Coordinates of C-alpha atoms in Angstrom, one line a residue:
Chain A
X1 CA 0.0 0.0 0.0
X2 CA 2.6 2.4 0.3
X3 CA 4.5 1.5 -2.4
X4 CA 1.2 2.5 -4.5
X5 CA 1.1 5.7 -2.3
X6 CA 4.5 6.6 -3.3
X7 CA 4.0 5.7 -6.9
X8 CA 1.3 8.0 -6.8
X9 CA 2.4 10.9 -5.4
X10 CA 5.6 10.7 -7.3
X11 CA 3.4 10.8 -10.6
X12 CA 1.6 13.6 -9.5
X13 CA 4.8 15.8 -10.5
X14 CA 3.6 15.4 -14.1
X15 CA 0.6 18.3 -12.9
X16 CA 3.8 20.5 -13.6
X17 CA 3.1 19.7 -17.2
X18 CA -0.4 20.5 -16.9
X19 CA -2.1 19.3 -20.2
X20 CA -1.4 15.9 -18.9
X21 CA -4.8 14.6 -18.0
X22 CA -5.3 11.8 -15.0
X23 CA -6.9 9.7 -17.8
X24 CA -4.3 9.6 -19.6
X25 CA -1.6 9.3 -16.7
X26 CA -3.2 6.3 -15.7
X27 CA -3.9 4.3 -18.8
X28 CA 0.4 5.2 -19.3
X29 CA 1.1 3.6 -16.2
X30 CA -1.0 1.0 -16.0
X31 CA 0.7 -2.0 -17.6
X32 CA 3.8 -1.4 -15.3
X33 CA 1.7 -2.3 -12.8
X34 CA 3.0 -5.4 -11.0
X35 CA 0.4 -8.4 -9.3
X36 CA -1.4 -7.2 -6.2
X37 CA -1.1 -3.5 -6.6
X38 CA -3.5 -0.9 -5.2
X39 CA -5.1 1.0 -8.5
X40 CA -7.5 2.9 -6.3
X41 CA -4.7 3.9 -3.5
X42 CA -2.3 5.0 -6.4
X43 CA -4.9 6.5 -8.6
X44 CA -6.2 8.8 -5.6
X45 CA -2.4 9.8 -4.5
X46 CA -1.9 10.8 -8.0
X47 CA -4.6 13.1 -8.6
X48 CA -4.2 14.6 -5.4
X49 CA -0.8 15.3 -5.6
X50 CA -0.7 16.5 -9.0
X51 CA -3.8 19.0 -8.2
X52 CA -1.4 20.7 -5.7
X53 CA 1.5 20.5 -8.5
X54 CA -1.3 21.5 -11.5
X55 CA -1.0 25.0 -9.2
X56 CA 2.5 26.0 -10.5
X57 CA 1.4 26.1 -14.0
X58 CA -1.5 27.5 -13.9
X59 CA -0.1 31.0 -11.7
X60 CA 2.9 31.3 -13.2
X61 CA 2.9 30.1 -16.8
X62 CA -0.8 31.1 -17.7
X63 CA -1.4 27.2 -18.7
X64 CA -4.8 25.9 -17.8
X65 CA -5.5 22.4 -16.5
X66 CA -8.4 20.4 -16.4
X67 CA -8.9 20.8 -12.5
X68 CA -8.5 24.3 -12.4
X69 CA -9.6 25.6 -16.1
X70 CA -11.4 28.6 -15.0
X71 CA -9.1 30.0 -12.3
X72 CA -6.4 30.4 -14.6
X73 CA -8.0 34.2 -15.4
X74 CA -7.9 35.5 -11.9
X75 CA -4.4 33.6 -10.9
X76 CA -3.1 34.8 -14.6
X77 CA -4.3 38.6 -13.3
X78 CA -2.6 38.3 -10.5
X79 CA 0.5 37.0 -11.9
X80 CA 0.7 40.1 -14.5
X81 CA -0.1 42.7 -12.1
X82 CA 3.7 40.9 -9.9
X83 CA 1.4 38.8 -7.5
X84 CA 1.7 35.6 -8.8
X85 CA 3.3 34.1 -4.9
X86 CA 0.0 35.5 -3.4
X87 CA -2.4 33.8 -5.7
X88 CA -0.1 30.7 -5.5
X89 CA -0.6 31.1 -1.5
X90 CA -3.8 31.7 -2.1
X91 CA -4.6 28.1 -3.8
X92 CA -2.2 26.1 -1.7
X93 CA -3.5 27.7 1.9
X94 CA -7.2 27.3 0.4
X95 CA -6.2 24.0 -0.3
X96 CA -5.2 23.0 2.9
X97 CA -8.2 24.2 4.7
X98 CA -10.8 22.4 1.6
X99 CA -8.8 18.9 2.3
X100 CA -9.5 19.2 6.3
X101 CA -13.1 20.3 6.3
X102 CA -13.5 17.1 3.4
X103 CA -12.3 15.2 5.8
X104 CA -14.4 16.6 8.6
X105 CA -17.7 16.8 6.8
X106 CA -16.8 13.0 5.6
X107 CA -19.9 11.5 8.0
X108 CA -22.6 14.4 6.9
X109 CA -22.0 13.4 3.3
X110 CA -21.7 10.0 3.9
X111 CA -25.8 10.0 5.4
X112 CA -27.1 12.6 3.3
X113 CA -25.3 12.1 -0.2
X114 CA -27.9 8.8 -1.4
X115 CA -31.4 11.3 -0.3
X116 CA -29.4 14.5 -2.6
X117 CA -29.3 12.0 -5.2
X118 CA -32.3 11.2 -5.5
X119 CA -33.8 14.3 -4.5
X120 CA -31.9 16.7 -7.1
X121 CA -31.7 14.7 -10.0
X122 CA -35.2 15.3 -11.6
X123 CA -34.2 19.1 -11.7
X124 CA -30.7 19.4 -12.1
X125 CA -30.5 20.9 -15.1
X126 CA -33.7 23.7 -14.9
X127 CA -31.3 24.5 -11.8
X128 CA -28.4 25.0 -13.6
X129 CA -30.1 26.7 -17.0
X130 CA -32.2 29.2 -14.6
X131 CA -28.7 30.2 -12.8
X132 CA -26.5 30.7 -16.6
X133 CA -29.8 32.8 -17.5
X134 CA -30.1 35.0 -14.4
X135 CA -26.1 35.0 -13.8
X136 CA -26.0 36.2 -18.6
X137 CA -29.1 38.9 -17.7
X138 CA -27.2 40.5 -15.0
X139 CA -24.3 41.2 -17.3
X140 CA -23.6 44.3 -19.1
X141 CA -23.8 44.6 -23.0
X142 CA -26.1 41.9 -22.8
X143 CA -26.1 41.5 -26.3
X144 CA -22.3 40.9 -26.9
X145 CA -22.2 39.1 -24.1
X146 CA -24.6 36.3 -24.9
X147 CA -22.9 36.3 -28.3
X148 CA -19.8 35.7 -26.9
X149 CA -21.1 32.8 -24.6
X150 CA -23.1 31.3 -27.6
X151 CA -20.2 31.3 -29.8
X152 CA -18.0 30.0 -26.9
X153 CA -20.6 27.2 -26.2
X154 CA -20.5 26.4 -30.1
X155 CA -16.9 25.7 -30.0
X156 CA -17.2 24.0 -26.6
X157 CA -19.9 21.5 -27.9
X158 CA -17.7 20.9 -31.1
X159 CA -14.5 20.4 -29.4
X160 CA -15.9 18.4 -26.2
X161 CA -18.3 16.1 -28.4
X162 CA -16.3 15.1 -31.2
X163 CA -13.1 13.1 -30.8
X164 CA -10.7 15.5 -32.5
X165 CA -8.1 16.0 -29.9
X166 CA -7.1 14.0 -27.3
X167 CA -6.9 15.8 -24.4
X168 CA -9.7 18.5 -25.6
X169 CA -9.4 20.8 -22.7
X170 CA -6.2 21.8 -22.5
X171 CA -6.4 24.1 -26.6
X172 CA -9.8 25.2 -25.7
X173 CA -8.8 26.9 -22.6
X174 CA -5.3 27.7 -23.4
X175 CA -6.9 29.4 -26.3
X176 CA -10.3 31.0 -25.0
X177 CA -8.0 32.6 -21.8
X178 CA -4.1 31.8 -22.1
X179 CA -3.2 33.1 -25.7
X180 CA -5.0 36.2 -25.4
X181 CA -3.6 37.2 -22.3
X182 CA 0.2 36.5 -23.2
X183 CA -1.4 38.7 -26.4
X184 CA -2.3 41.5 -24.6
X185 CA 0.4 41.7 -22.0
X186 CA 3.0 41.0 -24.6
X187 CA 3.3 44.9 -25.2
X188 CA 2.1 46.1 -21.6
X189 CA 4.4 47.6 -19.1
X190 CA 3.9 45.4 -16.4
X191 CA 5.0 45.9 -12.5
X192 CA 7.8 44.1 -10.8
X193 CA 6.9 40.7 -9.2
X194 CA 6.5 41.1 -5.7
X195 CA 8.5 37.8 -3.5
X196 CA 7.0 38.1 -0.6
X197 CA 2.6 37.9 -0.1
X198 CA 3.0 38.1 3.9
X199 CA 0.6 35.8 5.6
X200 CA -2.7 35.0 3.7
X201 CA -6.0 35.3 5.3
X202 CA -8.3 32.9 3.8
X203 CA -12.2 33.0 3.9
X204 CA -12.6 29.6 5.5
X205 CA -16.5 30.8 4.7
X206 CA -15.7 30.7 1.1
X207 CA -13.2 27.5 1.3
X208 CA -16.7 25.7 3.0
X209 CA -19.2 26.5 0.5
X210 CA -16.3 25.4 -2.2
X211 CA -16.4 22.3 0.1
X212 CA -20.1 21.4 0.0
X213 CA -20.2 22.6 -4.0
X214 CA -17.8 20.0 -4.4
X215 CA -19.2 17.2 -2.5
X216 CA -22.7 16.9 -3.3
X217 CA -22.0 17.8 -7.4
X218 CA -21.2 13.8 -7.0
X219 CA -24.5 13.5 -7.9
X220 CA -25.1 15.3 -10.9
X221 CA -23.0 13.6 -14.0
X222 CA -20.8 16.1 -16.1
X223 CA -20.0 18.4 -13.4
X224 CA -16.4 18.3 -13.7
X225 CA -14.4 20.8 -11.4
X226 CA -13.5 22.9 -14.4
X227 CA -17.3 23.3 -15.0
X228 CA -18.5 24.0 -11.4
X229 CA -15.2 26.7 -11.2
X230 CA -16.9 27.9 -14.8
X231 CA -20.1 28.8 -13.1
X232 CA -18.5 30.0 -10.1
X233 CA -16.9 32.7 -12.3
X234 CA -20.1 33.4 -14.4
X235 CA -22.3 34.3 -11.0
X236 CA -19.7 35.3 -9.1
X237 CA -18.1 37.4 -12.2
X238 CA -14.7 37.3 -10.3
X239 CA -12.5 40.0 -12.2
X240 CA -12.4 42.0 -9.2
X241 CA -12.8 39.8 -6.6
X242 CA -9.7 37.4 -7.4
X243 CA -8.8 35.7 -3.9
X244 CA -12.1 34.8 -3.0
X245 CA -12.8 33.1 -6.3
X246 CA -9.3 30.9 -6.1
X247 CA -10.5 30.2 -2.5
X248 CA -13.8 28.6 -3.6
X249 CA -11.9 27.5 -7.1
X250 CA -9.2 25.7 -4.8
X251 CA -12.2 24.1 -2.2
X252 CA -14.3 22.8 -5.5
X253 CA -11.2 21.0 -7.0
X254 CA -10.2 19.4 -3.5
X255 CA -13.7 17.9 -2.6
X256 CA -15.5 17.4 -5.3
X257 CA -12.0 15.3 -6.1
X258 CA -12.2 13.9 -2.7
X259 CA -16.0 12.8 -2.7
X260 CA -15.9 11.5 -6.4
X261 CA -14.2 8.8 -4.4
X262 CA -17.0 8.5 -1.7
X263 CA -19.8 8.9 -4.2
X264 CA -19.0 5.7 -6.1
X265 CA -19.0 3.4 -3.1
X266 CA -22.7 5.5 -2.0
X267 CA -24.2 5.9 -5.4
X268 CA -22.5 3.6 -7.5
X269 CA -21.0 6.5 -10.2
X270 CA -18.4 6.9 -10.9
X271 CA -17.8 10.6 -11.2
X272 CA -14.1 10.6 -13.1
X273 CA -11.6 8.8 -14.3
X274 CA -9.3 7.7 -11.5
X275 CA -12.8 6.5 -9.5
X276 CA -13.8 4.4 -12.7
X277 CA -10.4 3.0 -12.9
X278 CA -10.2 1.9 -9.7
X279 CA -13.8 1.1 -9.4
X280 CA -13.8 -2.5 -8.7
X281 CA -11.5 -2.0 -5.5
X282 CA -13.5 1.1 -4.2
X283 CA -16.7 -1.1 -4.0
X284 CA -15.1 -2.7 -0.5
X285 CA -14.9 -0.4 2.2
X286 CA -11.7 -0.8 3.4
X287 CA -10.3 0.1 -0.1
X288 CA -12.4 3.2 0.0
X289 CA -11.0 4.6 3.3
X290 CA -6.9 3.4 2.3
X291 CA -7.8 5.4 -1.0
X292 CA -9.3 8.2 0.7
X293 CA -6.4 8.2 3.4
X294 CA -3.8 8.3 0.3
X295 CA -5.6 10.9 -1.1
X296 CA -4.8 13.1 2.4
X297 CA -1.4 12.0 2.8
X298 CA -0.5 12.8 -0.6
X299 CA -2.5 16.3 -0.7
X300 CA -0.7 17.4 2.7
X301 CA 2.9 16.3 1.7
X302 CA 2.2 17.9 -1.8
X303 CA 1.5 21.0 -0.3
X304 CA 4.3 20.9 2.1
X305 CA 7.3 20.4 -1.5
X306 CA 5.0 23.4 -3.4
X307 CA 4.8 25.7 0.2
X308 CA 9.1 25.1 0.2
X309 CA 10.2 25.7 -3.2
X310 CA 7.4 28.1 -4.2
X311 CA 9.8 30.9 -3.4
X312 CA 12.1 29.9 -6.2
X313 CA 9.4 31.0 -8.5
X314 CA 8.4 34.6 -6.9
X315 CA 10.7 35.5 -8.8
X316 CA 9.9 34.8 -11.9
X317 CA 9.0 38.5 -13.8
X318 CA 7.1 38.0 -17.0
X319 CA 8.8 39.8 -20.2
X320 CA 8.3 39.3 -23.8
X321 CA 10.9 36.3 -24.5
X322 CA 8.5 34.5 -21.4
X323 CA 5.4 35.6 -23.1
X324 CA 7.0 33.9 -27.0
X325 CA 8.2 30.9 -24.8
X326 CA 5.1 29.9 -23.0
X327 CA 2.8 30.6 -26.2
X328 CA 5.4 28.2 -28.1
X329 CA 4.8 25.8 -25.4
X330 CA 1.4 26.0 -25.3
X331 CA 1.4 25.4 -29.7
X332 CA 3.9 22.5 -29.3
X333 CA 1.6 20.5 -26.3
X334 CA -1.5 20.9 -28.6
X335 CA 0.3 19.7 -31.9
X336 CA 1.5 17.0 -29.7
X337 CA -2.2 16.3 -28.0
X338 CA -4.1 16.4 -31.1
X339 CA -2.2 17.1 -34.4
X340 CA -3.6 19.4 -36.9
X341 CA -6.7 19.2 -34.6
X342 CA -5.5 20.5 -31.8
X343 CA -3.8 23.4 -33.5
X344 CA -7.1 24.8 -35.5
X345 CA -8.6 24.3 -31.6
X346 CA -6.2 26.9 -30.5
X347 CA -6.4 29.0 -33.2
X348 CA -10.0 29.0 -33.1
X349 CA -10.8 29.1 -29.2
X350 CA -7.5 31.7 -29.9
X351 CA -9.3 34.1 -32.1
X352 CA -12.7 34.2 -29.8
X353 CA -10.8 34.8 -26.9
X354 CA -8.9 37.9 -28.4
X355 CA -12.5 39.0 -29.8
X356 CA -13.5 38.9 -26.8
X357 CA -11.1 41.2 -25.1
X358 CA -11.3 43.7 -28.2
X359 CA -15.4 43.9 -27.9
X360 CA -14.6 44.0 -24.3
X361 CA -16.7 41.8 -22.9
X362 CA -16.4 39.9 -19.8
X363 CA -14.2 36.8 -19.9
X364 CA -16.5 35.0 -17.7
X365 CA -18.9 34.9 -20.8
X366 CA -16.3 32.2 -22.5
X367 CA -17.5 30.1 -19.7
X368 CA -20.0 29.1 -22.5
X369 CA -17.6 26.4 -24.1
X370 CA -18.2 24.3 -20.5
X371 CA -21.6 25.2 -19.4
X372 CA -23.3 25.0 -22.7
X373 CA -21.8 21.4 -23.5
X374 CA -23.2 20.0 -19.8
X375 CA -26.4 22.0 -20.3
X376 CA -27.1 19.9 -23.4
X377 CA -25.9 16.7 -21.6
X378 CA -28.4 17.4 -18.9
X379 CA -31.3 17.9 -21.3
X380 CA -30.1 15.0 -23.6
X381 CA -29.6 17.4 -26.5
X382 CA -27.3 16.0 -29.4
X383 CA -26.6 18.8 -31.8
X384 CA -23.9 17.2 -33.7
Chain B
X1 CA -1.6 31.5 8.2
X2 CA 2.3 31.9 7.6
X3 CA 3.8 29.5 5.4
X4 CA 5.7 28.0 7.7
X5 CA 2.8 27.1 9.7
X6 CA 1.2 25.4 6.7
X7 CA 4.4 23.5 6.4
X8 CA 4.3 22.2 9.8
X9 CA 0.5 21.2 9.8
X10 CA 0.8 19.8 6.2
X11 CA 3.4 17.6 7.5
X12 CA 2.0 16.5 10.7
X13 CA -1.6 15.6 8.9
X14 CA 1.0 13.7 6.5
X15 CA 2.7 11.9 9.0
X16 CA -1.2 11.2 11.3
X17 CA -2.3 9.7 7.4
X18 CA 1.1 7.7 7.3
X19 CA 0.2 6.7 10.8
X20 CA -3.5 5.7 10.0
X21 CA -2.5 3.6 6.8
X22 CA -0.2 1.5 8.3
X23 CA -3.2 0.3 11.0
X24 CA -5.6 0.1 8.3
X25 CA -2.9 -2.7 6.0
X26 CA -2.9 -4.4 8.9
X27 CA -6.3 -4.9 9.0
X28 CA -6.4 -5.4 5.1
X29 CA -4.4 -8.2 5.4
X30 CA -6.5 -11.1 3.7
X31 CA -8.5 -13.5 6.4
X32 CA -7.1 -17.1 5.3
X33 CA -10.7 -19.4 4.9
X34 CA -11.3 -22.4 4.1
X35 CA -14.0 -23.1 1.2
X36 CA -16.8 -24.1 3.5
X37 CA -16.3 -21.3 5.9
X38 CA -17.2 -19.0 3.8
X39 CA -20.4 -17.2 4.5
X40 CA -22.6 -14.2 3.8
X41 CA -20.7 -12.4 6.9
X42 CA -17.4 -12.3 4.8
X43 CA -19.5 -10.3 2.1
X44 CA -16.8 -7.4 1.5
X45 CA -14.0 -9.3 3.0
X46 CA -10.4 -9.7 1.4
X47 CA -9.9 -13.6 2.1
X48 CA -7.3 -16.0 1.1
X49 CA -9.0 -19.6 0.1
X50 CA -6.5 -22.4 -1.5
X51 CA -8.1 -25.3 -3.4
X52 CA -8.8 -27.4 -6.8
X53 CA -9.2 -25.6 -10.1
X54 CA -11.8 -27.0 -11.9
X55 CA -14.7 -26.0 -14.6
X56 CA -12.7 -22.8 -16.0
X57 CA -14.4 -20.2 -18.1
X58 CA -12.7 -18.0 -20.8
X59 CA -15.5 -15.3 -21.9
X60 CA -15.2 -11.9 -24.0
X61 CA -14.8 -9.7 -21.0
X62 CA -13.6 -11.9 -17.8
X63 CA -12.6 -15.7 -17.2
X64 CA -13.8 -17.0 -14.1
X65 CA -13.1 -20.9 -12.7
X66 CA -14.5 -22.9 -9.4
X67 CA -12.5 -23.1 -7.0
X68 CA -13.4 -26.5 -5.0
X69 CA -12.1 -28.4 -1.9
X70 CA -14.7 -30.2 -0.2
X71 CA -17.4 -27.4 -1.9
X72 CA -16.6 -25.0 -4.8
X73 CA -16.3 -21.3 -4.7
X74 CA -16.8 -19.3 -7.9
X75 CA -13.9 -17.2 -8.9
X76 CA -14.3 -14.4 -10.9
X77 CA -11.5 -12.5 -13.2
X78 CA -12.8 -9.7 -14.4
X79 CA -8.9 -8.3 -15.4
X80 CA -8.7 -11.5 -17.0
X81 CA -5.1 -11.3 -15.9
X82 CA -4.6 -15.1 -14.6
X83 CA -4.3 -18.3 -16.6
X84 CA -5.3 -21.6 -14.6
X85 CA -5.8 -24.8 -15.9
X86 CA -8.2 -27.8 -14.4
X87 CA -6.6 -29.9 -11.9
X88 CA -4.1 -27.2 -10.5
X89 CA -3.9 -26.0 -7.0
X90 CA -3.9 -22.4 -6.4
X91 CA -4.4 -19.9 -3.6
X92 CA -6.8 -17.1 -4.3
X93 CA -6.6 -13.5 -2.6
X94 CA -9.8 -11.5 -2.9
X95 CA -12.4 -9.8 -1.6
X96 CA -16.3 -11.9 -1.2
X97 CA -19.2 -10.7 -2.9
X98 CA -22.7 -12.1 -3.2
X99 CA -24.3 -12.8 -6.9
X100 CA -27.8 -14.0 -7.3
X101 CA -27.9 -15.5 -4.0
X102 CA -24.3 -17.4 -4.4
X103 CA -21.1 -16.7 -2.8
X104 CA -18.6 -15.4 -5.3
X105 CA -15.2 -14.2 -4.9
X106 CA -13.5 -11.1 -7.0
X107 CA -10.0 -12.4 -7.6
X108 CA -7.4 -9.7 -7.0
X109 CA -3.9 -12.0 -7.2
X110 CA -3.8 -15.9 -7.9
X111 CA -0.6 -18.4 -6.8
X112 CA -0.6 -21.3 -8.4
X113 CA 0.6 -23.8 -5.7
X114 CA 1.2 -26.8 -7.7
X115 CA 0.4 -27.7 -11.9

């Protein structure tokens, strides 16, 4: 067992390179697998461990993951305004206090999970529709806004429903957010990186409600954490309120991770990838509680390498030759993810995002590439 | 919170974790059972039964084989990761479930003992 904790959290270094997808990670490693080893132990201590690693990336070189998606806008505003350590300090500190109260709210969820399930599933999805409505009609420019999300949504549906790249996610964002905002701050005069954030105050409020968002979306398919942080940032439309959004970002990633692992052995759904793989072990108790254990260990110890050597990167001060390097980056990951494919994905999620900024529009409208793709999985609706 | 407080609690919870998965592989440790003394209370159980191979099954997605000594045991192997042949006597680690009112068990590892 702790061979498949160490395995796991030594994998979970890959979240440096962030368009590596769990998925993917594990269907790699698999065959080296030898007899009598722990899928569901090694599959939880590797997505916990590389969540916590996914973090470096996505402040300080503006690339999106699949856990965090979304939060890449207010950790990238941060980082260009020379306060990429605080949001860092930000995610890891809020990601501390999310694992705890998961653990701690363990027992609640554990009685009251199976009666949400059943209770919330005839109406998900007017739920969720009525909240993108209200959260698009409180918007300004209403009309360039719910152009932007429709046309966002389009290339969402396209991109998530067809199987043109493999790791779909990572162009779409990278394009829709990252490439736009290298774009723009490629010519800007931007401020000196601050090394030193002082001690962070979270909102352990904030880090709570992140927690419950996180535990009971278990029983609602399709939520994925870069979805729930996509609504987040449409209702919460965090472009001024950056620290409480990667506080409820940071909560959302840790529990609804967490409880994806807890849901399968109450519900029987497997809510991601690393659950389904190990799905077979998790359906015996004592499997369940060794995975969800791993899953602590390798979250705290995580936390503890990225809280030590995040100081070597408070440095880091964003110029044009980092701007060229991480864009190149960005081009070479989706060649290598999807080809041609995942090129034209950038390009195109590329040229929406920069529209976007030039009507100036929200960002948050781009959520529409997430939300309108789980919207139509909710109602059933197959438009390609 | 300073940072070097989150170190230190990160590491402690690390450590308590550490701690609490050593006690729980000790209690994972599979039950060794005999054939017949298996019963609906080992339902979710890891167990370690040893016995005959007989009547083995080779479908599209998993093999399974009966496992007998003075009664057979269905084992399933839904990996399809182990080869068996009737007549050999191997020892069977994994955990009991219940299907259609039988006794089954999920095989996680399987020794073969002698061919």
């Amino acid at each position: 067992m702790f061979e498949e904790l160490l395995a796991g959290f030594a994998a979970g270094f890959t979240g440096l390179f962030a368009f590596l997808h769990v998925n993917f990670l594990l269907q790699v490693f698999q065959p080296f697998f030898p007899a009598g080893f722990s899928k569901a132990v090694f599959a939880s201590a590797l997505t916990f461990s590389k969540t916590v690693f996914e973090t470096i990336p996505t402040v300080f070189f503006i690339v999106p993951s699949a856990s965090f998606g979304a939060a890449l806008l207010p950790s990238q505003k941060l980082f260009l305004e020379g306060k990429g350590f605080f949001a860092l300090k930000i995610l890891i500190h809020s990601m501390f206090f999310a694992m705890v109260f998961s653990i701690l709210s363990l027992p609640l969820v554990f009685l009251s999970l199976p009666f949400a399930f059943s209770l919330v599933k005839p109406v998900a999805g007017f739920a969720l529709a009525l909240i993108v409505l209200l959260s698009l009609a409180s918007k300004e420019r209403l009309f360039e806004t719910v152009l932007v999300f429709s046309a966002s949504g389009l290339v969402g549906l396209v991109v998530l429903t067809k199987p043109l790249v493999a790791e779909p996610l990572f162009p779409l964002l990278s394009g829709l957010f990252g490439i736009p905002a290298l774009f723009f701050a490629f010519n800007a005069s931007l401020p000196k990186a601050q090394a030193e954030a002082g001690a962070v105050k979270i909102g352990l409020k904030t880090v709570f409600a992140g927690v419950l968002l996180g535990a009971f979306s278990g029983v609602l398919p399709a939520l994925t954490p870069a979805f729930l942080i996509s609504m987040l940032f449409l209702v919460f439309d965090s472009t001024e309120k950056e620290k409480t959004f990667l506080e409820a970002s940071a909560a959302v990633v840790v529990s609804k991770n967490f409880f994806d692992f807890a849901s399968f052995f109450l519900i029987g759904k497997a809510r991601s990838g690393a659950v389904a793989f190990a799905s077979e072990e998790l359906s015996v108790f004592p499997n369940l509680l060794a995975a969800l254990i791993a899953a602590s260990i390798a979250l705290f110890a995580a936390l503890a390498v990225v809280s030590v050597f995040s100081r070597l990167l408070s440095g880091i001060r964003p110029g044009k030759l980092f701007f060229v390097s991480i864009a190149a980056f960005v081009s070479i990951a989706s060649f290598v993810l999807g080809g041609g494919a995942g090129l034209a994905v950038l390009a195109t999620a590329s040229a929406l995002g920069l529209a976007c900024g030039i009507i100036g529009v929200n960002k948050s409208s781009l959520m529409g590439c997430l939300i309108i793709p789980s919207l139509c999985f909710f109602f059933g609706i197959a438009l390609f | 919170m300073e940072d070097s407080q989150l170190l230190a609690f990160c590491l402690f919870f690390a450590v308590l974790g550490v701690m609490a998965l050593f006690f729980l592989s000790l209690s994972l440790k599979p039950v060794e059972k005999s054939l017949n003394g298996l019963s609906g209370e080992d339902v979710g159980k890891i167990v370690l039964v040893k016995g005959m191979v007989s009547s083995v099954f080779q479908g599209s997605s998993f093999n399974s084989f009966d496992l007998c000594y003075s009664n057979c045991v269905k084992i399933m192997d839904f990996k399809k990761a182990f080869s068996v042949r009737q007549g050999w006597r191997v020892a069977v680690e994994g955990s009991v479930k219940e299907y259609n009112g039988e006794l089954e068990i999920i095989a996680g590892s399987v020794e073969v003992l002698s061919s």
